mmCIF file of C-alpha atoms in Angstrom:
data_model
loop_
_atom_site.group_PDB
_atom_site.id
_atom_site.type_symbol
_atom_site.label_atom_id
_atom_site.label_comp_id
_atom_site.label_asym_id
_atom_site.label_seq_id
_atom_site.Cartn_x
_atom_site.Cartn_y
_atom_site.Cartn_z
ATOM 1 C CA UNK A 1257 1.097 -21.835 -66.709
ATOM 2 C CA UNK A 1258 3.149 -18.870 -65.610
ATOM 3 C CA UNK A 1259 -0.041 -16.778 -64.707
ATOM 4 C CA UNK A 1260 -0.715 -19.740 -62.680
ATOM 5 C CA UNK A 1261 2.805 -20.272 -60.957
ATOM 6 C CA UNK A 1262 2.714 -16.125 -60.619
ATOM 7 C CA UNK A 1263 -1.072 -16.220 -58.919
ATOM 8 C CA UNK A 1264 -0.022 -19.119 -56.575
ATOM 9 C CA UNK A 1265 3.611 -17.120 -55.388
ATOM 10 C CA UNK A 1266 1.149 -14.468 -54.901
ATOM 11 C CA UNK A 1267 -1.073 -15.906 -52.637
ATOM 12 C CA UNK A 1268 1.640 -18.363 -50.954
ATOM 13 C CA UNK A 1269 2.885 -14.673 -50.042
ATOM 14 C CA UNK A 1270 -0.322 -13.450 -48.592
ATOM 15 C CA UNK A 1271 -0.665 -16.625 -46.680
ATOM 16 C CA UNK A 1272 2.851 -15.825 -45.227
ATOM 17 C CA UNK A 1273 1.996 -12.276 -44.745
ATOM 18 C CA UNK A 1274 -1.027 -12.944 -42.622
ATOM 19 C CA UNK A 1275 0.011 -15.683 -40.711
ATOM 20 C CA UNK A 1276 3.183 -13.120 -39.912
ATOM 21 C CA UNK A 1277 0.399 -10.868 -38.904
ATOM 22 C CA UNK A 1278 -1.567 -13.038 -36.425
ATOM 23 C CA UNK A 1279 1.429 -13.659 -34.728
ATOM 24 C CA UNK A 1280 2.573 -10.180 -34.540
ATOM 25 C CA UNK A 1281 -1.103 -9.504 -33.276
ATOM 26 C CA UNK A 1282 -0.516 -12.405 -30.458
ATOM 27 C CA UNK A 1283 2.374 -11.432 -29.205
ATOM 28 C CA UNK A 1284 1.103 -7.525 -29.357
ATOM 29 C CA UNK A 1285 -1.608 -8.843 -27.575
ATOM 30 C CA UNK A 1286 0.301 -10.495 -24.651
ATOM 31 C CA UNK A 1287 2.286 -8.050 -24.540
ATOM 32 C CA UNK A 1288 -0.547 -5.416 -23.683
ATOM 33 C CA UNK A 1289 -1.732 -8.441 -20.907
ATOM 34 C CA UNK A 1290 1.559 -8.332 -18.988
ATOM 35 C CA UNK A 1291 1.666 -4.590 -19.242
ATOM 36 C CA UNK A 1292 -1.729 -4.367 -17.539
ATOM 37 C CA UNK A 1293 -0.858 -6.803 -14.954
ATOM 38 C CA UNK A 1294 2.424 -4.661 -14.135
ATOM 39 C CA UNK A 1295 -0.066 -1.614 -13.532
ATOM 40 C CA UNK A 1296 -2.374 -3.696 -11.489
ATOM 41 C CA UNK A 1297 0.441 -4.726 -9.412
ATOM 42 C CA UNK A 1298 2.264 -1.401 -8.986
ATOM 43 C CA UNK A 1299 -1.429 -0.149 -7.863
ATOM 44 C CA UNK A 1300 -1.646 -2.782 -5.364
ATOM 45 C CA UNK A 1301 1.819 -1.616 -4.052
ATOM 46 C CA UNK A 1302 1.109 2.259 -3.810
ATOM 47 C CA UNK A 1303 -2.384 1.417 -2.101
ATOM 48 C CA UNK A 1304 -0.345 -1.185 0.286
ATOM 49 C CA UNK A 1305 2.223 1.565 0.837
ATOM 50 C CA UNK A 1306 -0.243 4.459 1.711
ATOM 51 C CA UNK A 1307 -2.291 2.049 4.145
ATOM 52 C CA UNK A 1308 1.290 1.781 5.994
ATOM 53 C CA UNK A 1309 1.253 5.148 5.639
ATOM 54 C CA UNK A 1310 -1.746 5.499 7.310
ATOM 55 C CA UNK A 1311 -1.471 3.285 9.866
ATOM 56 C CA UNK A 1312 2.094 4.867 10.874
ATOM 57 C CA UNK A 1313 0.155 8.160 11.012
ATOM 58 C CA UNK A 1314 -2.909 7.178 13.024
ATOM 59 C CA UNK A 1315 -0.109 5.436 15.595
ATOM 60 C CA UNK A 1316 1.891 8.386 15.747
ATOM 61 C CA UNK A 1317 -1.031 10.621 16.373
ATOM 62 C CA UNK A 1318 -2.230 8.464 19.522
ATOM 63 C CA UNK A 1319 1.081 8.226 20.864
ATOM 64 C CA UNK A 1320 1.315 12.055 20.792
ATOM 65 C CA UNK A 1321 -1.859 12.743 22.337
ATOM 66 C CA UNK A 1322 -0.891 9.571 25.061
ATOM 67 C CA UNK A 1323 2.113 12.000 25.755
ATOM 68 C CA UNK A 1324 0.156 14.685 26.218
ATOM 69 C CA UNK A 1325 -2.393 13.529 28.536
ATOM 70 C CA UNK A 1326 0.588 11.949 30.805
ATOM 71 C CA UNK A 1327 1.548 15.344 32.223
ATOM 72 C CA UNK A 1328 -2.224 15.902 33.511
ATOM 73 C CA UNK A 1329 -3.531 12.203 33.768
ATOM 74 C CA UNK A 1330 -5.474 12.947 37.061
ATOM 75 C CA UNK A 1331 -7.419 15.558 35.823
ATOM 76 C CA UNK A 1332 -7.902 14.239 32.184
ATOM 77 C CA UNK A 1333 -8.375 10.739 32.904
ATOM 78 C CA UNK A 1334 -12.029 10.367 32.220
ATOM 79 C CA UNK A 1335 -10.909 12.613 28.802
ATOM 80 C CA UNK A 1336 -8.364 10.551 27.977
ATOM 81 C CA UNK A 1337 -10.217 7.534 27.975
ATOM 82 C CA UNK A 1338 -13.292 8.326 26.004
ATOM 83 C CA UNK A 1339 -10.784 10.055 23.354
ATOM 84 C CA UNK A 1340 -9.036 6.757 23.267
ATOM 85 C CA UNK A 1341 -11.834 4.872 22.477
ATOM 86 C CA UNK A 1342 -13.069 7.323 20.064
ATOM 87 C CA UNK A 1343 -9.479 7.195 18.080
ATOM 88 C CA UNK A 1344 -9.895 3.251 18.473
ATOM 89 C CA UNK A 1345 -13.193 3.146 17.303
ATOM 90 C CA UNK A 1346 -12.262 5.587 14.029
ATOM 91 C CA UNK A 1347 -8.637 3.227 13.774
ATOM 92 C CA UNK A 1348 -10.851 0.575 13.845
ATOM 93 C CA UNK A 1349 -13.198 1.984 11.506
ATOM 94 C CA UNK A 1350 -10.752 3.155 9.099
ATOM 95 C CA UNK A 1351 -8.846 -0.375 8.941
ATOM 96 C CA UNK A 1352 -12.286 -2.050 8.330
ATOM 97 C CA UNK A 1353 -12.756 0.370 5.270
ATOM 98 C CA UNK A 1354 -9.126 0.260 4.214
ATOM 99 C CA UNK A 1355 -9.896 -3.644 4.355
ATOM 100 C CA UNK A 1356 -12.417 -3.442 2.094
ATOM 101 C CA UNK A 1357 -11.127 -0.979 -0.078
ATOM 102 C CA UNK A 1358 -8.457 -3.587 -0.242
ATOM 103 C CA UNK A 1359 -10.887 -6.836 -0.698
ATOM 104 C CA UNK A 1360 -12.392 -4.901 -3.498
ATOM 105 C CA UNK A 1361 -9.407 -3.783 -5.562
ATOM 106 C CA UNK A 1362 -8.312 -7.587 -5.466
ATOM 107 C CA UNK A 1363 -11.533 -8.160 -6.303
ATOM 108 C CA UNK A 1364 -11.367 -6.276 -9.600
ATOM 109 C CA UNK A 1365 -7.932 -7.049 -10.047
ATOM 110 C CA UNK A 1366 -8.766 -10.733 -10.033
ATOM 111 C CA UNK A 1367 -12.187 -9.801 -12.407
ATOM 112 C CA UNK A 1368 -9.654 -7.672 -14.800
ATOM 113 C CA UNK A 1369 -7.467 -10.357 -14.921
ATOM 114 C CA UNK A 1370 -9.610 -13.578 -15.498
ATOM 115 C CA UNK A 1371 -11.808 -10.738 -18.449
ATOM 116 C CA UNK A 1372 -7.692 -10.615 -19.936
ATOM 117 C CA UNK A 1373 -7.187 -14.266 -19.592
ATOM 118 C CA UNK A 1374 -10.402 -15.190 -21.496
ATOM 119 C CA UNK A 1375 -10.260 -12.423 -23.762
ATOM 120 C CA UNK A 1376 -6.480 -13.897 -24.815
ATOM 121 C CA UNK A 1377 -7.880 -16.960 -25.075
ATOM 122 C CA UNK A 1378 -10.813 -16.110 -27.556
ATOM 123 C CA UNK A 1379 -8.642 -14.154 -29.345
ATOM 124 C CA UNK A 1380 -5.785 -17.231 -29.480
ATOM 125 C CA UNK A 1381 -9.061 -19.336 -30.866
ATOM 126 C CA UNK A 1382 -9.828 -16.421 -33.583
ATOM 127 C CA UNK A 1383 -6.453 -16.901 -34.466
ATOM 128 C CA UNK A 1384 -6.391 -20.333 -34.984
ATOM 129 C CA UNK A 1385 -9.579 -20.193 -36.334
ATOM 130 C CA UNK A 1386 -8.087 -18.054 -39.060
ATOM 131 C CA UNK A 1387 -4.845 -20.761 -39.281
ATOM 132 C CA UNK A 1388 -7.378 -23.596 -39.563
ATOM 133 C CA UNK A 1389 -9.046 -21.209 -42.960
ATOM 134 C CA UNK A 1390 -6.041 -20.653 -44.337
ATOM 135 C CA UNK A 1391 -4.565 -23.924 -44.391
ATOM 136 C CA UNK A 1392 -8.694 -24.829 -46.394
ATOM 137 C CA UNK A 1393 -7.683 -22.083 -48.682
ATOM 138 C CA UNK A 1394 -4.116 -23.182 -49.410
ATOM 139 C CA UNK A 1395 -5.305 -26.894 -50.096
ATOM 140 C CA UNK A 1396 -7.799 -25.506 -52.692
ATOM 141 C CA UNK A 1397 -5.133 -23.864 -54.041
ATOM 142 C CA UNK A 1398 -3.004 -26.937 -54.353
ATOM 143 C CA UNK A 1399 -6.375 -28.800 -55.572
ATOM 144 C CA UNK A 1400 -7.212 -26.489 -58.060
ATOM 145 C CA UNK A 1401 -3.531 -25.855 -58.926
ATOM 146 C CA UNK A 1402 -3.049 -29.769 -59.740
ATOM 147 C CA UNK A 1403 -6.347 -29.993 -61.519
ATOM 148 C CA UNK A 1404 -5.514 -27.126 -63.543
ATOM 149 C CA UNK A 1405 -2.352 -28.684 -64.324
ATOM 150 C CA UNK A 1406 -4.000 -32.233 -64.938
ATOM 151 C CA UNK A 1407 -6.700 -30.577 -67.348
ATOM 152 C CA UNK A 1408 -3.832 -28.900 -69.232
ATOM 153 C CA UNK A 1409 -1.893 -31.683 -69.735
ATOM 154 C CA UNK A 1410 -4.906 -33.552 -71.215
ATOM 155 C CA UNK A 1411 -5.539 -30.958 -73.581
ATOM 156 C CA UNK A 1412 -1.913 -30.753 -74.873
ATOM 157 C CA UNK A 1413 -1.930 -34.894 -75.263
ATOM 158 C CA UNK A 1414 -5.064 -34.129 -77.236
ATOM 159 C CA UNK A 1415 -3.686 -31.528 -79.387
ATOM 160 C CA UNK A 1416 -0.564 -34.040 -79.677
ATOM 161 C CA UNK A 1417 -3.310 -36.888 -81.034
ATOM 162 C CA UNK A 1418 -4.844 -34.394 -83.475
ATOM 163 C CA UNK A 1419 -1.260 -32.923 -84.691
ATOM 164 C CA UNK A 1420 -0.305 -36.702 -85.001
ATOM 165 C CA UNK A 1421 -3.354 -37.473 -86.938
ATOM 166 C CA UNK A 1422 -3.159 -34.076 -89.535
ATOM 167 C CA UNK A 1423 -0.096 -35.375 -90.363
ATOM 168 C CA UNK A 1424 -0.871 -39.165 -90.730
ATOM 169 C CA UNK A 1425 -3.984 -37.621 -93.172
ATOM 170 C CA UNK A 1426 -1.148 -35.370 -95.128
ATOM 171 C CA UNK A 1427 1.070 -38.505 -95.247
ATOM 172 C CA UNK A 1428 -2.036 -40.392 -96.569
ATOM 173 C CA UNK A 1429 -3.626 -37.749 -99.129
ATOM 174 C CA UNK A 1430 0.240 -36.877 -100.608
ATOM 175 C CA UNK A 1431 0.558 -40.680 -100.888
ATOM 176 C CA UNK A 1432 -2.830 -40.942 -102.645
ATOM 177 C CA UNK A 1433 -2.234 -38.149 -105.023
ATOM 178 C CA UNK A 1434 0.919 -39.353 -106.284
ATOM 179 C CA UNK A 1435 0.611 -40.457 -109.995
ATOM 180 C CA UNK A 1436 0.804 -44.538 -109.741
ATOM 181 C CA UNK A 1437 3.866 -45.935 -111.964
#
């Protein structure tokens, strides 16, 4: 009986131990997600903060060479123009691929995000998965436990009967032996 009580604390402690576990290993797990979506963000920022940076550059550059041309516009003004247009054309150009440089880091972003979100969720449905196992395993336990118990009891009641009966046979022999008066 104490073997039993002794293998039951046992396991009532494993049960506790890994259900202690698979919540440490959720909350490790979100955990990791919000850390990933900090990066993603800070990335975002950076590449938001260099395009600025770029753009402040590229204006700064055609202003100069604006300034430039003023003192000779006359002379330059054919020059001027077609370098205008060429610095438009490469402004434009470089905002179109800065746009989708852009359009595809949300892109992945968004991809790495929803992969996170449905990886969390599988592994939430692992987990209580596992839950749903233990909580089988721990009612067999009880089951078994109580049937143990149950079988046990029978066999002491029986060993009550038969101790009962020895000595209602020993009452009944001494009885039988004794000389008659």
């Amino acid at each position: 009986m104490m073997r039993l009580a002794d293998e039951r604390a046992r396991l009532d402690a494993a049960i506790v131990e890994q259900t202690r576990a698979l919540t440490d290993s959720r909350a490790e797990i979100a955990a990791a997600f919000d850390r990933d979506l900090a990066k993603f963000a800070e990335q975002r920022q950076r590449l938001e903060l260099a395009l600025a940076e770029n753009r402040a550059a590229l204006a700064s550059a055609l202003d100069g060479d604006i300034a430039g041309l003023a003192e000779s516009r006359e002379a330059f003004a054919r020059e001027l123009e077609s370098a205008r247009a060429g610095l438009a054309s490469a402004l434009e150009t470089d905002v179109e691929k800065l746009r989708l440089l852009r359009s595809e880091f949300d892109d992945a972003v968004r991809g790495h995000a929803e992969a996170l979100v449905d990886s969390r969720a599988g592994m939430a449905a692992a987990l209580d998965a596992d839950m749903a196992k233990l909580a089988e395993l721990r009612a067999a336990i009880d089951e078994a436990s109580m049937q143990h118990a149950q079988a046990l009891d029978r066999r002491a009641r029986r060993n009550d009967d038969g101790v009962a009966r020895l000595r209602c046979d020993a009452w009944r022999n001494a009885r039988q032996s004794r000389p008659r008066a």
